[in-house]
JSON list of C-alpha atoms in Angstrom, two decimals:
[
{"chain": "A", "resi": 1, "resn": "MET", "atom": "CA", "xyz": [0.00, 0.00, 0.00]},
{"chain": "A", "resi": 2, "resn": "MET", "atom": "CA", "xyz": [1.47, 3.34, -1.06]},
{"chain": "A", "resi": 3, "resn": "VAL", "atom": "CA", "xyz": [1.47, 6.27, 1.35]},
{"chain": "A", "resi": 4, "resn": "LYS", "atom": "CA", "xyz": [1.15, 9.85, 0.07]},
{"chain": "A", "resi": 5, "resn": "LEU", "atom": "CA", "xyz": [3.19, 12.53, 1.81]},
{"chain": "A", "resi": 6, "resn": "PHE", "atom": "CA", "xyz": [2.57, 16.28, 1.74]},
{"chain": "A", "resi": 7, "resn": "VAL", "atom": "CA", "xyz": [5.88, 18.14, 1.45]},
{"chain": "A", "resi": 8, "resn": "SER", "atom": "CA", "xyz": [6.39, 21.91, 1.77]},
{"chain": "A", "resi": 9, "resn": "GLY", "atom": "CA", "xyz": [9.04, 24.40, 2.79]},
{"chain": "A", "resi": 10, "resn": "PHE", "atom": "CA", "xyz": [11.58, 23.57, 0.09]},
{"chain": "A", "resi": 11, "resn": "PRO", "atom": "CA", "xyz": [13.16, 26.26, -2.14]},
{"chain": "A", "resi": 12, "resn": "LEU", "atom": "CA", "xyz": [11.01, 27.29, -5.11]},
{"chain": "A", "resi": 13, "resn": "ASP", "atom": "CA", "xyz": [13.80, 26.57, -7.62]},
{"chain": "A", "resi": 14, "resn": "ILE", "atom": "CA", "xyz": [14.30, 22.95, -6.52]},
{"chain": "A", "resi": 15, "resn": "GLU", "atom": "CA", "xyz": [13.98, 20.18, -9.10]},
{"chain": "A", "resi": 16, "resn": "GLU", "atom": "CA", "xyz": [11.98, 16.96, -8.62]},
{"chain": "A", "resi": 17, "resn": "ILE", "atom": "CA", "xyz": [15.11, 14.81, -8.88]},
{"chain": "A", "resi": 18, "resn": "GLU", "atom": "CA", "xyz": [16.69, 16.60, -5.90]},
{"chain": "A", "resi": 19, "resn": "LEU", "atom": "CA", "xyz": [13.69, 15.78, -3.69]},
{"chain": "A", "resi": 20, "resn": "VAL", "atom": "CA", "xyz": [13.60, 12.20, -4.94]},
{"chain": "A", "resi": 21, "resn": "LYS", "atom": "CA", "xyz": [17.28, 11.76, -4.04]},
{"chain": "A", "resi": 22, "resn": "MET", "atom": "CA", "xyz": [16.63, 13.17, -0.57]},
{"chain": "A", "resi": 23, "resn": "PHE", "atom": "CA", "xyz": [13.57, 10.97, 0.10]},
{"chain": "A", "resi": 24, "resn": "SER", "atom": "CA", "xyz": [14.97, 7.80, -1.50]},
{"chain": "A", "resi": 25, "resn": "LEU", "atom": "CA", "xyz": [17.55, 7.60, 1.30]},
{"chain": "A", "resi": 26, "resn": "HIS", "atom": "CA", "xyz": [14.66, 6.70, 3.62]},
{"chain": "A", "resi": 27, "resn": "GLY", "atom": "CA", "xyz": [12.62, 4.38, 1.39]},
{"chain": "A", "resi": 28, "resn": "ASP", "atom": "CA", "xyz": [11.34, 3.63, -2.10]},
{"chain": "A", "resi": 29, "resn": "VAL", "atom": "CA", "xyz": [9.81, 6.70, -3.81]},
{"chain": "A", "resi": 30, "resn": "LYS", "atom": "CA", "xyz": [7.05, 5.77, -6.28]},
{"chain": "A", "resi": 31, "resn": "THR", "atom": "CA", "xyz": [5.82, 9.16, -7.57]},
{"chain": "A", "resi": 32, "resn": "ILE", "atom": "CA", "xyz": [6.48, 12.85, -7.05]},
{"chain": "A", "resi": 33, "resn": "LYS", "atom": "CA", "xyz": [4.32, 15.82, -8.00]},
{"chain": "A", "resi": 34, "resn": "LEU", "atom": "CA", "xyz": [5.43, 19.39, -7.36]},
{"chain": "A", "resi": 35, "resn": "VAL", "atom": "CA", "xyz": [2.58, 21.88, -7.65]},
{"chain": "A", "resi": 36, "resn": "ARG", "atom": "CA", "xyz": [3.42, 24.61, -10.15]},
{"chain": "A", "resi": 37, "resn": "ASP", "atom": "CA", "xyz": [1.73, 27.78, -11.41]},
{"chain": "A", "resi": 38, "resn": "LYS", "atom": "CA", "xyz": [-0.06, 26.98, -14.67]},
{"chain": "A", "resi": 39, "resn": "LYS", "atom": "CA", "xyz": [1.15, 30.07, -16.53]},
{"chain": "A", "resi": 40, "resn": "THR", "atom": "CA", "xyz": [4.69, 30.63, -15.23]},
{"chain": "A", "resi": 41, "resn": "ARG", "atom": "CA", "xyz": [5.53, 26.99, -14.34]},
{"chain": "A", "resi": 42, "resn": "VAL", "atom": "CA", "xyz": [7.17, 28.29, -11.13]},
{"chain": "A", "resi": 43, "resn": "CYS", "atom": "CA", "xyz": [6.86, 25.92, -8.18]},
{"chain": "A", "resi": 44, "resn": "LYS", "atom": "CA", "xyz": [4.35, 27.03, -5.54]},
{"chain": "A", "resi": 45, "resn": "GLY", "atom": "CA", "xyz": [6.45, 25.60, -2.70]},
{"chain": "A", "resi": 46, "resn": "TYR", "atom": "CA", "xyz": [4.64, 22.35, -1.99]},
{"chain": "A", "resi": 47, "resn": "GLY", "atom": "CA", "xyz": [4.11, 18.95, -3.52]},
{"chain": "A", "resi": 48, "resn": "PHE", "atom": "CA", "xyz": [3.24, 15.31, -2.96]},
{"chain": "A", "resi": 49, "resn": "ILE", "atom": "CA", "xyz": [5.48, 12.24, -2.78]},
{"chain": "A", "resi": 50, "resn": "GLU", "atom": "CA", "xyz": [4.21, 8.67, -2.75]},
{"chain": "A", "resi": 51, "resn": "MET", "atom": "CA", "xyz": [6.32, 6.20, -0.81]},
{"chain": "A", "resi": 52, "resn": "ALA", "atom": "CA", "xyz": [6.16, 2.44, -1.33]},
{"chain": "A", "resi": 53, "resn": "ASP", "atom": "CA", "xyz": [5.04, 1.56, 2.19]},
{"chain": "A", "resi": 54, "resn": "GLU", "atom": "CA", "xyz": [4.18, 3.07, 5.55]},
{"chain": "A", "resi": 55, "resn": "ALA", "atom": "CA", "xyz": [7.54, 2.25, 7.12]},
{"chain": "A", "resi": 56, "resn": "SER", "atom": "CA", "xyz": [9.35, 4.24, 4.40]},
{"chain": "A", "resi": 57, "resn": "ALA", "atom": "CA", "xyz": [6.98, 7.15, 4.90]},
{"chain": "A", "resi": 58, "resn": "GLU", "atom": "CA", "xyz": [7.49, 7.13, 8.67]},
{"chain": "A", "resi": 59, "resn": "ASN", "atom": "CA", "xyz": [11.29, 7.02, 8.22]},
{"chain": "A", "resi": 60, "resn": "ALA", "atom": "CA", "xyz": [11.16, 9.99, 5.83]},
{"chain": "A", "resi": 61, "resn": "ILE", "atom": "CA", "xyz": [8.96, 11.99, 8.20]},
{"chain": "A", "resi": 62, "resn": "ALA", "atom": "CA", "xyz": [11.21, 11.26, 11.19]},
{"chain": "A", "resi": 63, "resn": "ALA", "atom": "CA", "xyz": [14.37, 12.23, 9.29]},
{"chain": "A", "resi": 64, "resn": "LEU", "atom": "CA", "xyz": [13.21, 15.19, 7.18]},
{"chain": "A", "resi": 65, "resn": "ASP", "atom": "CA", "xyz": [10.35, 16.98, 8.97]},
{"chain": "A", "resi": 66, "resn": "GLY", "atom": "CA", "xyz": [11.66, 20.27, 10.36]},
{"chain": "A", "resi": 67, "resn": "GLN", "atom": "CA", "xyz": [15.04, 20.11, 8.56]},
{"chain": "A", "resi": 68, "resn": "PRO", "atom": "CA", "xyz": [16.30, 23.50, 7.35]},
{"chain": "A", "resi": 69, "resn": "MET", "atom": "CA", "xyz": [16.53, 24.01, 3.57]},
{"chain": "A", "resi": 70, "resn": "GLY", "atom": "CA", "xyz": [17.98, 27.36, 2.66]},
{"chain": "A", "resi": 71, "resn": "ASP", "atom": "CA", "xyz": [16.04, 30.00, 4.60]},
{"chain": "A", "resi": 72, "resn": "ARG", "atom": "CA", "xyz": [13.01, 27.75, 5.13]},
{"chain": "A", "resi": 73, "resn": "SER", "atom": "CA", "xyz": [12.34, 24.54, 7.03]},
{"chain": "A", "resi": 74, "resn": "LEU", "atom": "CA", "xyz": [10.95, 21.40, 5.44]},
{"chain": "A", "resi": 75, "resn": "THR", "atom": "CA", "xyz": [7.50, 20.12, 6.44]},
{"chain": "A", "resi": 76, "resn": "VAL", "atom": "CA", "xyz": [6.68, 16.47, 5.76]},
{"chain": "A", "resi": 77, "resn": "LYS", "atom": "CA", "xyz": [3.31, 14.98, 6.75]},
{"chain": "A", "resi": 78, "resn": "ILE", "atom": "CA", "xyz": [1.19, 12.00, 5.78]},
{"chain": "A", "resi": 79, "resn": "ARG", "atom": "CA", "xyz": [-1.66, 13.18, 3.61]},
{"chain": "A", "resi": 80, "resn": "PRO", "atom": "CA", "xyz": [-4.89, 11.63, 4.91]},
{"chain": "A", "resi": 81, "resn": "ASP", "atom": "CA", "xyz": [-7.04, 9.82, 2.36]},
{"chain": "A", "resi": 82, "resn": "GLU", "atom": "CA", "xyz": [-10.01, 11.82, 1.22]},
{"chain": "A", "resi": 83, "resn": "PRO", "atom": "CA", "xyz": [-13.31, 10.12, 1.98]},
{"chain": "A", "resi": 84, "resn": "VAL", "atom": "CA", "xyz": [-15.25, 9.04, -1.06]},
{"chain": "A", "resi": 85, "resn": "ALA", "atom": "CA", "xyz": [-18.34, 11.19, -1.43]},
{"chain": "A", "resi": 86, "resn": "ALA", "atom": "CA", "xyz": [-21.58, 9.27, -1.00]},
{"chain": "A", "resi": 87, "resn": "ALA", "atom": "CA", "xyz": [-24.21, 9.48, -3.71]},
{"chain": "A", "resi": 88, "resn": "PRO", "atom": "CA", "xyz": [-26.94, 11.99, -2.91]},
{"chain": "A", "resi": 89, "resn": "PRO", "atom": "CA", "xyz": [-30.14, 10.40, -1.65]},
{"chain": "A", "resi": 90, "resn": "VAL", "atom": "CA", "xyz": [-32.87, 9.81, -4.20]},
{"chain": "A", "resi": 91, "resn": "TYR", "atom": "CA", "xyz": [-36.10, 11.57, -3.31]},
{"chain": "A", "resi": 92, "resn": "ARG", "atom": "CA", "xyz": [-39.26, 9.59, -3.75]},
{"chain": "A", "resi": 93, "resn": "LYS", "atom": "CA", "xyz": [-42.67, 10.99, -3.01]},
{"chain": "A", "resi": 94, "resn": "PRO", "atom": "CA", "xyz": [-44.27, 8.96, -0.23]},
{"chain": "A", "resi": 95, "resn": "GLN", "atom": "CA", "xyz": [-47.50, 7.20, -1.13]},
{"chain": "A", "resi": 96, "resn": "LYS", "atom": "CA", "xyz": [-50.46, 7.45, 1.14]},
{"chain": "A", "resi": 97, "resn": "ILE", "atom": "CA", "xyz": [-51.39, 4.06, 2.45]},
{"chain": "A", "resi": 98, "resn": "PHE", "atom": "CA", "xyz": [-55.18, 4.23, 2.25]},
{"chain": "A", "resi": 99, "resn": "GLU", "atom": "CA", "xyz": [-55.66, 6.20, -0.96]},
{"chain": "A", "resi": 100, "resn": "PRO", "atom": "CA", "xyz": [-55.61, 4.35, -4.25]},
{"chain": "A", "resi": 101, "resn": "VAL", "atom": "CA", "xyz": [-52.97, 5.44, -6.75]},
{"chain": "A", "resi": 102, "resn": "LYS", "atom": "CA", "xyz": [-54.57, 7.59, -9.44]},
{"chain": "A", "resi": 103, "resn": "LYS", "atom": "CA", "xyz": [-53.78, 6.63, -12.97]},
{"chain": "A", "resi": 104, "resn": "LYS", "atom": "CA", "xyz": [-52.88, 9.38, -15.38]},
{"chain": "A", "resi": 105, "resn": "ARG", "atom": "CA", "xyz": [-55.09, 9.91, -18.40]},
{"chain": "A", "resi": 106, "resn": "PRO", "atom": "CA", "xyz": [-53.45, 9.16, -21.71]},
{"chain": "A", "resi": 107, "resn": "ARG", "atom": "CA", "xyz": [-52.54, 12.15, -23.88]},
{"chain": "A", "resi": 108, "resn": "ARG", "atom": "CA", "xyz": [-54.58, 12.99, -26.90]},
{"chain": "A", "resi": 109, "resn": "ILE", "atom": "CA", "xyz": [-52.78, 12.44, -30.15]},
{"chain": "A", "resi": 110, "resn": "GLN", "atom": "CA", "xyz": [-53.35, 15.29, -32.61]}
]
């Protein structure tokens, strides 16, 4: 089971490969996604890293959370799974128990 980590506090000019090298010391990195501005492609300062298992994720958090990087400090947290939204309830008009159901008249064909 892969574990997704939220990572922030790294320099805005960092490349994905640099973060992968840093995190791969603590476990197997499966994917990385740095969030960037759509127009300028400049990193917004946070991203997501998927680790292979929970032990790797815990090792990375213990080693890297709070570490200084340049003039900022790194924040590494497990991203909680988002609950799947339930389907909205279907509304059905309640039928009255003692009244017979009225049948609709057929339409006239013109």
